Coordinates of C-alpha atoms in Angstrom, one line a residue:
M29 CA 39.1 -43.4 125.2
D30 CA 41.1 -39.8 125.8
C31 CA 43.0 -40.8 122.6
I32 CA 40.0 -41.1 120.7
D33 CA 38.3 -38.0 121.9
S34 CA 41.3 -36.3 121.1
L35 CA 41.4 -37.3 117.5
K36 CA 37.9 -36.7 117.3
A37 CA 38.4 -32.8 118.4
R38 CA 41.1 -32.3 115.6
F39 CA 39.7 -34.0 112.8
H40 CA 36.0 -33.6 112.8
D41 CA 34.9 -35.6 109.6
L42 CA 36.5 -38.7 110.9
T43 CA 34.0 -41.6 112.4
E44 CA 34.8 -43.4 115.3
D45 CA 35.6 -46.8 113.3
E46 CA 38.3 -44.6 111.2
I47 CA 39.7 -43.5 114.2
L48 CA 39.8 -46.9 115.8
Q49 CA 41.5 -48.3 112.6
I50 CA 43.8 -45.4 112.8
M51 CA 44.9 -46.8 116.3
E52 CA 45.6 -50.2 115.0
E53 CA 47.4 -49.0 112.3
V54 CA 49.6 -47.1 114.8
K55 CA 50.1 -50.3 117.1
I56 CA 52.0 -51.9 114.1
E57 CA 53.8 -48.8 113.5
R58 CA 55.1 -48.7 116.9
N59 CA 56.5 -52.4 116.5
A60 CA 58.1 -51.2 113.5
I61 CA 59.6 -48.5 114.9
E62 CA 60.9 -50.6 117.9
D63 CA 62.3 -52.9 115.7
K64 CA 64.5 -50.4 113.8
M65 CA 65.3 -47.6 116.6
L66 CA 68.2 -48.4 119.0
D67 CA 67.4 -44.6 120.6
L68 CA 64.0 -45.6 122.5
D69 CA 64.0 -42.1 123.9
S70 CA 63.0 -40.6 120.4
L71 CA 60.4 -43.4 120.1
G72 CA 57.5 -41.2 121.1
D73 CA 58.4 -38.0 118.9
E74 CA 58.5 -40.5 116.1
L75 CA 55.3 -42.2 117.0
L76 CA 53.5 -38.8 117.2
S77 CA 55.0 -37.8 114.2
R78 CA 53.3 -40.6 112.4
I79 CA 50.0 -40.3 114.0
D80 CA 49.7 -37.0 112.8
K81 CA 50.5 -37.9 109.1
K82 CA 48.1 -40.8 109.3
T83 CA 45.2 -38.7 110.8
K84 CA 45.8 -36.1 108.1
Y85 CA 45.9 -38.7 105.3
E86 CA 42.4 -39.9 106.8
D87 CA 41.2 -36.6 106.6
I88 CA 42.0 -36.1 102.9
Q89 CA 40.4 -39.5 102.3
Q90 CA 36.9 -38.4 103.7
R91 CA 37.0 -35.1 102.1
C92 CA 37.8 -37.0 98.8
R93 CA 34.7 -39.4 99.4
V94 CA 32.4 -36.7 100.1
R95 CA 33.8 -34.7 97.0
A96 CA 33.4 -37.8 94.8
E97 CA 29.9 -38.6 96.1
T98 CA 28.8 -34.8 95.3
L99 CA 30.2 -34.8 91.5
G100 CA 28.9 -38.3 91.1
F101 CA 25.3 -37.0 92.1
Q102 CA 26.0 -33.9 89.8
A103 CA 26.9 -36.1 86.9
R104 CA 23.8 -38.4 87.4
V105 CA 21.3 -35.7 87.5
K106 CA 22.7 -34.0 84.6
A107 CA 22.8 -37.3 82.2
L108 CA 19.4 -38.0 83.6
D109 CA 17.9 -34.6 82.4
F110 CA 19.6 -35.1 79.2
I111 CA 18.3 -38.3 78.9
T112 CA 14.5 -37.4 79.8
S113 CA 14.6 -34.2 77.8
N114 CA 15.9 -35.6 74.4
F115 CA 14.4 -39.1 74.5
K116 CA 11.0 -39.3 76.1
G117 CA 9.5 -42.4 75.6
K118 CA 12.8 -44.1 74.3
E119 CA 15.3 -43.3 77.1
W120 CA 17.4 -46.6 75.9
E121 CA 18.5 -44.5 73.1
G122 CA 19.5 -41.6 75.4
L123 CA 22.0 -44.1 77.2
E124 CA 23.2 -44.9 73.9
A125 CA 23.6 -41.3 73.1
L126 CA 25.3 -40.5 76.3
L127 CA 28.1 -43.3 75.9
G128 CA 28.4 -43.3 72.2
G129 CA 26.7 -40.6 70.8
V130 CA 23.7 -40.6 67.9
N131 CA 23.4 -38.6 64.8
K132 CA 19.8 -37.6 65.9
V133 CA 18.8 -33.9 66.5
G134 CA 19.0 -33.0 70.3
N135 CA 20.9 -31.0 72.7
G136 CA 24.4 -32.8 73.3
N137 CA 23.3 -36.0 71.1
R138 CA 26.7 -36.0 69.5
F139 CA 29.0 -34.7 73.0
S140 CA 29.2 -38.4 74.4
V141 CA 31.7 -40.1 76.3
D142 CA 33.4 -41.4 73.4
A143 CA 33.6 -38.2 71.4
L144 CA 35.1 -36.4 74.9
Q145 CA 37.4 -39.1 75.1
K146 CA 38.8 -38.8 71.5
S147 CA 39.0 -35.0 71.7
K148 CA 40.8 -35.0 75.1
M149 CA 43.5 -37.9 73.7
G150 CA 44.0 -35.9 70.6
F151 CA 44.4 -32.7 72.5
Y152 CA 46.8 -34.5 75.0
L153 CA 49.1 -36.3 72.4
G154 CA 48.7 -34.0 69.8
G155 CA 49.9 -31.1 72.0
F156 CA 52.7 -33.4 73.4
T157 CA 54.0 -34.2 70.1
Q158 CA 54.0 -30.5 68.9
D159 CA 55.9 -29.5 71.7
L160 CA 58.3 -32.1 71.1
K161 CA 58.7 -31.1 67.6
A162 CA 59.0 -27.5 68.6
L163 CA 62.2 -28.3 70.3
G164 CA 63.5 -29.7 66.8
N165 CA 63.4 -32.8 65.1
E166 CA 66.4 -34.2 66.7
H167 CA 64.3 -33.9 70.0
F168 CA 61.5 -36.1 68.5
K169 CA 63.8 -38.4 66.7
L170 CA 65.9 -39.1 69.9
L171 CA 62.8 -40.1 71.9
K172 CA 61.0 -42.1 68.9
S173 CA 64.0 -44.2 68.5
G174 CA 64.3 -45.4 72.2
K175 CA 68.0 -45.0 72.1
F176 CA 67.8 -42.1 74.4
D177 CA 65.3 -43.5 77.1
R178 CA 67.6 -43.9 79.9
E179 CA 68.8 -40.1 79.6
V180 CA 65.2 -39.0 79.5
A181 CA 64.2 -41.2 82.5
K182 CA 66.8 -40.1 84.5
A183 CA 65.8 -36.7 83.8
L184 CA 62.4 -37.2 84.6
W185 CA 63.6 -38.8 87.8
L186 CA 65.4 -35.8 88.9
F187 CA 63.5 -33.1 87.6
D188 CA 62.6 -31.7 90.7
N189 CA 66.2 -31.5 91.8
P190 CA 67.8 -29.9 89.0
N191 CA 71.2 -29.3 91.1
H192 CA 71.8 -32.9 91.5
P193 CA 75.3 -33.8 89.7
D194 CA 73.6 -36.5 87.7
F195 CA 70.9 -34.3 86.5
K196 CA 73.5 -31.5 85.5
A197 CA 75.6 -34.0 83.5
L198 CA 72.6 -35.2 81.5
P199 CA 72.4 -33.9 77.8
Q200 CA 70.4 -30.8 77.5
Q201 CA 68.3 -32.7 75.0
A202 CA 67.1 -35.1 77.7
K203 CA 66.2 -32.3 80.0
D204 CA 64.0 -30.5 77.2
I205 CA 62.2 -33.4 76.6
A206 CA 61.7 -34.2 80.3
Q207 CA 60.2 -30.7 80.4
V208 CA 57.6 -31.1 77.7
V209 CA 56.5 -34.5 79.3
R210 CA 56.2 -33.1 82.7
K211 CA 53.9 -30.4 81.3
W212 CA 51.5 -32.6 79.8
Q213 CA 51.8 -35.0 82.5
G214 CA 50.6 -32.1 84.9
K215 CA 48.0 -30.9 82.5
A216 CA 46.5 -34.7 82.7
R217 CA 46.8 -34.9 86.3
S218 CA 45.0 -31.5 86.8
D219 CA 42.2 -31.9 84.3
A220 CA 41.7 -35.6 86.3
N221 CA 41.8 -34.0 89.9
L222 CA 39.0 -31.5 88.6
A223 CA 36.9 -34.3 87.4
G224 CA 37.2 -36.2 90.6
A225 CA 40.2 -38.0 91.6
W226 CA 43.1 -36.7 93.8
I227 CA 46.6 -37.9 92.2
G228 CA 49.5 -36.1 94.0
E229 CA 52.9 -35.5 92.6
R230 CA 56.3 -37.3 93.2
S231 CA 59.7 -36.2 92.5
D232 CA 61.1 -39.3 91.6
Y233 CA 58.2 -40.1 88.7
I234 CA 59.0 -41.2 85.4
T235 CA 55.4 -42.2 84.2
R236 CA 53.1 -45.1 85.5
Q237 CA 54.6 -48.4 85.3
T238 CA 53.3 -51.0 82.9
H239 CA 53.2 -54.8 83.6
D240 CA 52.8 -57.3 80.8
A241 CA 51.0 -59.8 82.7
S242 CA 51.3 -62.6 79.8
R243 CA 55.4 -61.9 80.1
I244 CA 55.4 -62.0 83.7
K245 CA 53.3 -65.0 83.8
A246 CA 55.6 -66.5 81.4
A247 CA 58.8 -66.1 83.4
G248 CA 57.0 -67.6 86.6
Y249 CA 56.9 -66.0 90.1
R250 CA 60.6 -66.8 91.2
E251 CA 62.3 -65.3 88.1
W252 CA 60.2 -62.3 88.4
A253 CA 60.4 -61.9 92.2
A254 CA 64.3 -62.3 91.8
D255 CA 64.5 -59.6 89.1
V256 CA 62.3 -56.9 91.1
D257 CA 63.6 -57.6 94.4
A258 CA 67.2 -56.4 93.6
K259 CA 65.6 -53.2 92.0
L260 CA 63.2 -52.2 94.4
D261 CA 63.7 -49.2 97.1
W262 CA 62.1 -51.5 99.7
Q263 CA 62.1 -48.6 102.4
R264 CA 59.5 -46.5 100.3
T265 CA 57.8 -49.8 98.8
A266 CA 57.1 -51.8 101.9
P267 CA 58.8 -50.1 104.9
N268 CA 56.7 -52.1 107.1
V269 CA 56.6 -55.3 105.6
R270 CA 58.4 -58.3 107.3
D271 CA 57.8 -61.1 104.9
R272 CA 58.9 -59.7 101.4
D273 CA 58.4 -62.9 99.6
A274 CA 54.8 -63.0 100.8
F275 CA 54.6 -59.3 99.6
L276 CA 55.8 -59.9 96.2
R277 CA 53.5 -63.3 95.7
A278 CA 50.5 -60.6 96.5
V279 CA 51.7 -58.6 93.7
F280 CA 52.4 -61.2 91.4
D281 CA 49.1 -62.6 91.7
N282 CA 47.7 -59.3 91.4
I283 CA 49.4 -58.3 88.1
T284 CA 48.5 -62.1 86.8
E285 CA 45.3 -63.3 88.1
D286 CA 43.9 -59.7 89.1
K287 CA 43.5 -61.1 92.6
P288 CA 43.2 -57.8 95.3
I289 CA 46.4 -57.1 97.2
P290 CA 45.6 -57.5 101.1
T291 CA 45.3 -54.7 103.1
E292 CA 48.6 -54.9 105.0
F293 CA 50.2 -55.0 101.9
R294 CA 48.8 -51.7 100.4
P295 CA 50.7 -48.6 100.4
A296 CA 49.5 -45.8 102.1
G297 CA 50.1 -42.0 102.6
E298 CA 51.0 -41.2 99.0
G299 CA 47.8 -41.9 97.1
V300 CA 44.2 -41.8 98.6
D301 CA 41.9 -44.8 98.9
F302 CA 38.2 -44.1 98.8
N303 CA 34.9 -45.4 97.2
P304 CA 34.4 -44.2 93.9
K305 CA 36.3 -47.0 91.8
L306 CA 37.3 -45.1 88.7
A307 CA 38.7 -42.1 90.7
E308 CA 40.3 -44.3 93.4
Q309 CA 41.9 -46.5 90.7
M310 CA 43.7 -43.3 89.2
S311 CA 44.5 -41.9 92.7
E312 CA 46.2 -45.3 94.3
S313 CA 49.6 -45.1 95.4
R314 CA 52.5 -47.1 93.5
V315 CA 52.9 -50.6 94.9
L316 CA 56.3 -51.0 93.6
V317 CA 59.1 -48.2 94.3
F318 CA 62.4 -48.8 92.1
K319 CA 65.7 -47.5 93.7
D320 CA 66.2 -45.0 90.5
S321 CA 65.6 -44.4 87.1
D322 CA 67.8 -47.4 85.8
A323 CA 66.3 -50.1 88.0
W324 CA 62.8 -48.5 86.5
M325 CA 64.2 -48.9 83.3
D326 CA 65.5 -52.5 83.6
Y327 CA 62.1 -53.3 84.7
N328 CA 60.1 -52.2 82.1
S329 CA 62.6 -53.7 79.7
L330 CA 61.9 -57.0 81.1
Y331 CA 58.2 -56.8 82.0
G332 CA 56.8 -53.6 80.9
Y333 CA 54.3 -53.5 78.1
D334 CA 55.8 -51.1 75.7
D335 CA 59.0 -51.3 74.0
T336 CA 60.1 -47.8 74.1
L337 CA 59.6 -44.8 76.9
M338 CA 57.7 -42.7 74.3
K339 CA 55.0 -45.1 73.9
T340 CA 54.9 -45.8 77.6
I341 CA 54.3 -42.3 78.1
G342 CA 52.2 -41.5 75.2
N343 CA 49.9 -44.6 76.1
Q344 CA 49.5 -43.2 79.9
L345 CA 48.7 -39.6 78.5
G346 CA 45.9 -41.3 76.5
L347 CA 44.5 -43.4 79.3
R348 CA 44.4 -40.5 81.3
A349 CA 42.5 -38.7 78.9
R350 CA 40.1 -41.7 78.6
Q351 CA 39.7 -42.0 82.2
T352 CA 39.0 -38.1 82.8
A353 CA 36.4 -37.8 80.2
L354 CA 34.6 -40.8 81.7
M355 CA 34.6 -39.0 85.0
E356 CA 33.5 -35.7 83.4
K357 CA 30.5 -37.1 82.0
L358 CA 29.6 -40.1 84.3
G359 CA 31.2 -38.9 87.9
P360 CA 34.0 -40.3 89.7
D361 CA 32.3 -43.7 89.9
A362 CA 31.2 -44.2 86.2
S363 CA 29.9 -47.7 86.2
R364 CA 28.0 -47.3 89.4
N365 CA 26.3 -44.3 88.1
F366 CA 25.7 -45.8 84.6
N367 CA 24.0 -48.7 86.6
E368 CA 22.0 -46.6 88.5
L369 CA 20.7 -44.3 85.5
Y370 CA 19.7 -47.7 84.2
N371 CA 17.9 -48.8 87.2
T372 CA 16.3 -45.6 87.7
L373 CA 14.7 -45.7 84.1
Q374 CA 13.6 -49.4 84.8
T375 CA 11.9 -48.6 88.1
A376 CA 10.2 -45.6 86.5
Y377 CA 8.8 -47.6 83.6
Q378 CA 7.7 -50.2 85.9
R379 CA 5.9 -47.7 88.3
A380 CA 4.2 -46.2 85.5
G381 CA 2.8 -49.6 84.3
N382 CA 4.9 -49.2 80.7
M383 CA 5.8 -52.8 80.6
A384 CA 6.4 -52.3 76.9
A385 CA 9.4 -49.8 77.5
S386 CA 10.7 -51.8 80.4
K387 CA 10.7 -54.8 78.2
K388 CA 12.5 -52.7 75.3
L389 CA 15.2 -51.2 78.0
E390 CA 15.4 -55.1 79.5
A391 CA 16.2 -56.0 75.8
K392 CA 19.0 -53.3 75.3
K393 CA 21.0 -54.2 78.6
D394 CA 23.4 -56.1 77.6
W395 CA 24.4 -54.2 74.4
L396 CA 24.4 -50.9 76.5
F397 CA 26.7 -52.5 79.1
N398 CA 28.9 -53.7 76.4
L399 CA 28.9 -50.3 75.0
L400 CA 29.9 -48.8 78.3
H401 CA 32.6 -51.4 78.8
E402 CA 34.2 -50.2 75.7
V403 CA 34.6 -46.9 76.7
D404 CA 35.4 -47.6 80.3
G405 CA 38.0 -49.8 78.9
T406 CA 36.9 -53.2 80.6
V407 CA 37.3 -55.0 77.4
D408 CA 40.9 -54.2 77.3
I409 CA 41.6 -55.8 80.4
P410 CA 42.6 -59.4 79.7
R411 CA 41.2 -62.0 82.2
N412 CA 43.7 -64.8 80.9
P413 CA 47.1 -63.1 79.5
T414 CA 47.5 -66.7 77.8
L415 CA 44.4 -66.4 75.8
A416 CA 44.4 -62.8 75.4
S417 CA 48.0 -63.0 73.6
I418 CA 46.6 -66.0 71.2
A419 CA 43.6 -63.9 70.5
R420 CA 45.5 -60.9 69.7
G421 CA 47.6 -63.1 67.2
V422 CA 44.5 -64.3 65.8
R423 CA 43.2 -61.0 65.0
L424 CA 46.3 -59.7 63.5
L425 CA 46.3 -62.5 61.1
N426 CA 42.5 -61.4 60.2
N427 CA 43.6 -58.1 59.7
W428 CA 46.3 -58.9 57.4
T429 CA 44.0 -60.8 54.9
M430 CA 41.9 -57.5 54.6
L431 CA 44.8 -55.2 54.2
G432 CA 44.5 -55.1 50.5
G433 CA 41.3 -53.5 50.4
S434 CA 41.9 -51.2 53.3
V435 CA 43.0 -48.3 51.0
I436 CA 39.9 -48.8 48.3
S437 CA 37.4 -48.9 51.1
S438 CA 38.8 -45.6 52.3
F439 CA 37.8 -43.7 49.2
V440 CA 33.9 -43.4 50.9
D441 CA 35.9 -40.8 53.1
I442 CA 35.1 -38.2 50.5
G443 CA 31.5 -38.7 50.3
T444 CA 31.4 -39.0 53.9
M445 CA 32.9 -35.6 54.2
G446 CA 30.7 -34.1 51.8
S447 CA 27.5 -35.5 53.5
E448 CA 28.6 -34.1 56.9
F449 CA 29.4 -30.7 55.7
S450 CA 25.8 -30.5 53.7
Y451 CA 24.2 -31.3 57.2
Q452 CA 26.0 -28.4 58.3
G453 CA 24.6 -26.3 55.7
K454 CA 27.5 -26.3 53.2
S455 CA 27.4 -27.5 49.4
F456 CA 27.9 -31.0 49.0
L457 CA 29.8 -31.1 45.7
G458 CA 31.6 -27.8 46.7
T459 CA 33.1 -29.4 50.2
M460 CA 34.3 -32.3 48.0
A461 CA 36.0 -30.2 45.6
R462 CA 37.5 -27.6 48.4
G463 CA 38.5 -30.9 50.4
I464 CA 40.3 -32.3 47.6
T465 CA 42.3 -29.2 46.9
E466 CA 43.1 -29.2 50.8
I467 CA 44.0 -32.6 50.9
L468 CA 46.9 -32.1 48.3
H469 CA 48.8 -30.3 51.4
G470 CA 49.1 -33.6 53.0
R471 CA 49.4 -33.3 56.7
G472 CA 49.8 -29.6 56.3
S473 CA 52.4 -26.9 57.6
A474 CA 53.9 -26.9 61.0
E475 CA 51.3 -24.0 61.7
Q476 CA 48.4 -26.2 60.6
Q477 CA 49.6 -29.0 62.3
R478 CA 49.7 -27.1 65.7
I479 CA 46.3 -25.8 65.2
A480 CA 45.0 -29.4 64.5
S481 CA 46.4 -30.6 67.8
Q482 CA 44.7 -27.9 69.4
L483 CA 41.3 -29.2 67.7
G484 CA 42.1 -32.6 69.1
V485 CA 42.9 -33.7 65.5
F486 CA 45.7 -36.7 65.8
F487 CA 47.3 -38.4 63.2
D488 CA 47.5 -42.3 62.8
C489 CA 51.0 -42.2 61.9
M490 CA 52.1 -40.3 65.3
L491 CA 49.5 -42.5 67.2
G492 CA 51.5 -45.6 65.9
E493 CA 54.8 -44.2 67.0
I494 CA 53.8 -42.8 70.5
A495 CA 51.0 -44.7 71.5
N496 CA 48.8 -47.8 71.0
R497 CA 45.3 -47.5 70.0
Y498 CA 42.6 -48.4 72.4
S499 CA 40.5 -51.1 70.7
S500 CA 41.4 -54.3 72.1
G501 CA 44.9 -54.6 73.1
D502 CA 46.3 -55.1 69.4
G503 CA 49.1 -52.9 69.9
G504 CA 52.1 -53.9 72.3
R505 CA 55.6 -55.2 71.2
G506 CA 56.4 -57.5 68.2
L507 CA 56.5 -58.2 64.6
G508 CA 52.6 -58.2 64.0
S509 CA 51.9 -54.6 65.4
L510 CA 55.0 -53.3 63.6
I511 CA 53.9 -55.0 60.2
N512 CA 50.5 -53.6 60.5
Q513 CA 52.0 -50.0 61.0
K514 CA 54.5 -50.2 58.1
F515 CA 51.8 -51.6 55.8
F516 CA 49.8 -48.7 56.2
Q517 CA 52.3 -46.3 56.0
L518 CA 53.7 -48.0 52.8
N519 CA 50.4 -48.4 51.0
G520 CA 49.5 -44.8 51.7
L521 CA 46.5 -45.4 54.0
S522 CA 48.4 -43.4 56.8
W523 CA 49.0 -40.3 54.8
W524 CA 45.4 -40.5 53.6
T525 CA 43.6 -40.9 56.6
D526 CA 45.8 -38.2 58.5
S527 CA 45.3 -35.8 55.5
W528 CA 41.5 -36.5 55.4
R529 CA 41.5 -35.8 59.2
R530 CA 43.5 -32.6 59.1
T531 CA 41.3 -31.2 56.1
V532 CA 37.9 -31.7 57.8
G533 CA 39.2 -30.3 61.2
L534 CA 40.8 -27.2 59.5
M535 CA 37.8 -26.7 57.3
M536 CA 35.2 -26.8 60.4
S537 CA 37.6 -24.7 62.5
H538 CA 37.8 -22.0 59.7
D539 CA 34.3 -21.9 58.8
L540 CA 33.3 -21.4 62.6
A541 CA 36.2 -18.4 62.8
Q542 CA 34.5 -16.8 59.8
E543 CA 30.8 -17.1 61.6
K544 CA 32.5 -15.3 64.9
G545 CA 30.9 -12.2 64.2
I546 CA 27.1 -13.6 63.3
H547 CA 25.0 -13.4 66.4
W548 CA 23.3 -16.9 67.3
N549 CA 20.0 -15.8 66.0
N550 CA 21.4 -15.0 62.6
L551 CA 23.2 -18.1 62.2
S552 CA 21.8 -20.6 59.8
P553 CA 19.5 -23.3 61.1
E554 CA 21.8 -26.1 60.0
R555 CA 24.7 -24.4 62.1
Q556 CA 22.7 -24.0 65.2
R557 CA 21.5 -27.7 64.8
V558 CA 25.0 -29.1 64.8
L559 CA 26.2 -26.8 67.5
K560 CA 23.2 -27.9 69.8
Q561 CA 24.3 -31.5 69.2
Y562 CA 27.4 -30.8 71.0
G563 CA 25.7 -28.7 73.9
I564 CA 26.4 -25.4 72.4
E565 CA 23.6 -22.9 72.4
Q566 CA 23.1 -19.0 72.5
P567 CA 24.8 -18.4 75.7
E568 CA 27.8 -20.6 74.9
W569 CA 28.0 -19.5 71.4
E570 CA 27.9 -15.6 72.5
L571 CA 31.0 -16.3 74.8
I572 CA 32.7 -18.7 72.3
R573 CA 32.8 -16.1 69.2
Q574 CA 34.2 -13.4 71.7
G575 CA 37.4 -15.7 72.1
K576 CA 40.7 -14.9 70.2
M577 CA 41.1 -16.8 67.2
S578 CA 44.1 -18.7 66.2
A579 CA 46.0 -18.1 62.9
A580 CA 47.9 -20.2 60.3
D581 CA 49.0 -19.7 56.9
G582 CA 46.7 -16.4 57.0
R583 CA 43.5 -18.1 58.0
D584 CA 41.7 -17.8 61.4
Y585 CA 40.6 -20.9 63.0
L586 CA 38.3 -21.3 66.4
T587 CA 40.0 -23.8 69.1
P588 CA 39.0 -24.8 72.1
E589 CA 42.1 -22.7 73.5
A590 CA 40.6 -19.6 71.6
A591 CA 36.9 -20.1 72.9
S592 CA 38.5 -20.3 76.4
T593 CA 40.2 -16.7 76.3

């Protein structure tokens, strides 16, 4: 009990059960150390060092739990206030607006999880792309081609060790690209941690490794295990595991069948393990740690999901944007929070005897939770990799049958744009004429593309090159997705979509910049209405309009970065 009391005195936030668990793990550590160390005189010092590390780790976990619970409670209260204030008597519409947005007048009705995800993903990927292009077209082409992947991977792996001979020997282009990648990985990690995650830094890091479950399952356990065994740094992967075959079998089952990895095989001490599922998923440690960048690349070539390093990095930035936006709106355990919101409303209806509203909410339940699964990515996780691969092929074939009419159906974009600007108080016909004039500039100058990236406007042609769409897993490797991408480029649809997206984004941004000198009370009712739908009212507007405007081609633009200055 003296040991327990000592640990309690040092780490006040730990419960007795957590301390007892630490002591049990320390026994395992002691056995492992005794097996490896011949000099038993130093056993005590080594054991004390590990106890200190483990107790600090448990202390961090406890603090993360408390922080996550606090952020989750704040998000739930804010969401409930939004729903009950804007949708009194029709709160199910508020749940829909929270996830996907609704085009109905109300404070924040368009500022949904989906809108924030798209904005954040466009900001990350657009900024990443523009920074690469700022290095010169040669850098972007090298990374896009995939022929420079090993050099860039090694530069990332050794980035924090610039005096290493292997790093010094790398081409300067690889170092430049690695610096851009690290910048945006750092931005994404920082945003995620602010939203409730606890993601640490590792020096030997390229990007989060992907595992194509269908390819791994096709190879079979024995072939996959033989391939991965020789590539792992076992000392960092599983230093205390004696049965490596059992460890690899557990990892294989986790990847191919989504079975949880047993506690004794889970890594500890790098990431953190705490209750809120989304934040915990983002913060967990690596399970497989490779020997070096070449081993990482070899595995990625055999069993990774993407065929180039650029796509792997882009997909991870996109995924991080999606997860962070979800936490910002619904807290670190977004699914649990949404479920509690639903239950709170249902309980309130029943207590008030409003059975008609209760039945209406119940009728909407499946649809609302399906919408949640769209924004939290659940629909993108295949339960059966083989069936998912077949279904992906069927969807591709179905898409091909409709490719011919895709351009014709897109001509309605002009009218849609006119309607939206009319809703914002602008002339319907005047806006269409202005848009048609602007679209002749295509994707715009480099300056305009830079502004567009700040607005979260991201081009489909770039999305296909550096990241897959987050719809139903229809990207990935193979001839099918390449045919889709090339067809849209050749028939002009990619150009058409990208040009309109740039045009609309810049027109709206320029209009707002022109109104920066106008006080809130003097803004048109239409402008006030649309700003309110994104949660911007008088205090926010008065702050935003004081920010420094961005300029391109002789015009001022209001961007999120300008608004934050």
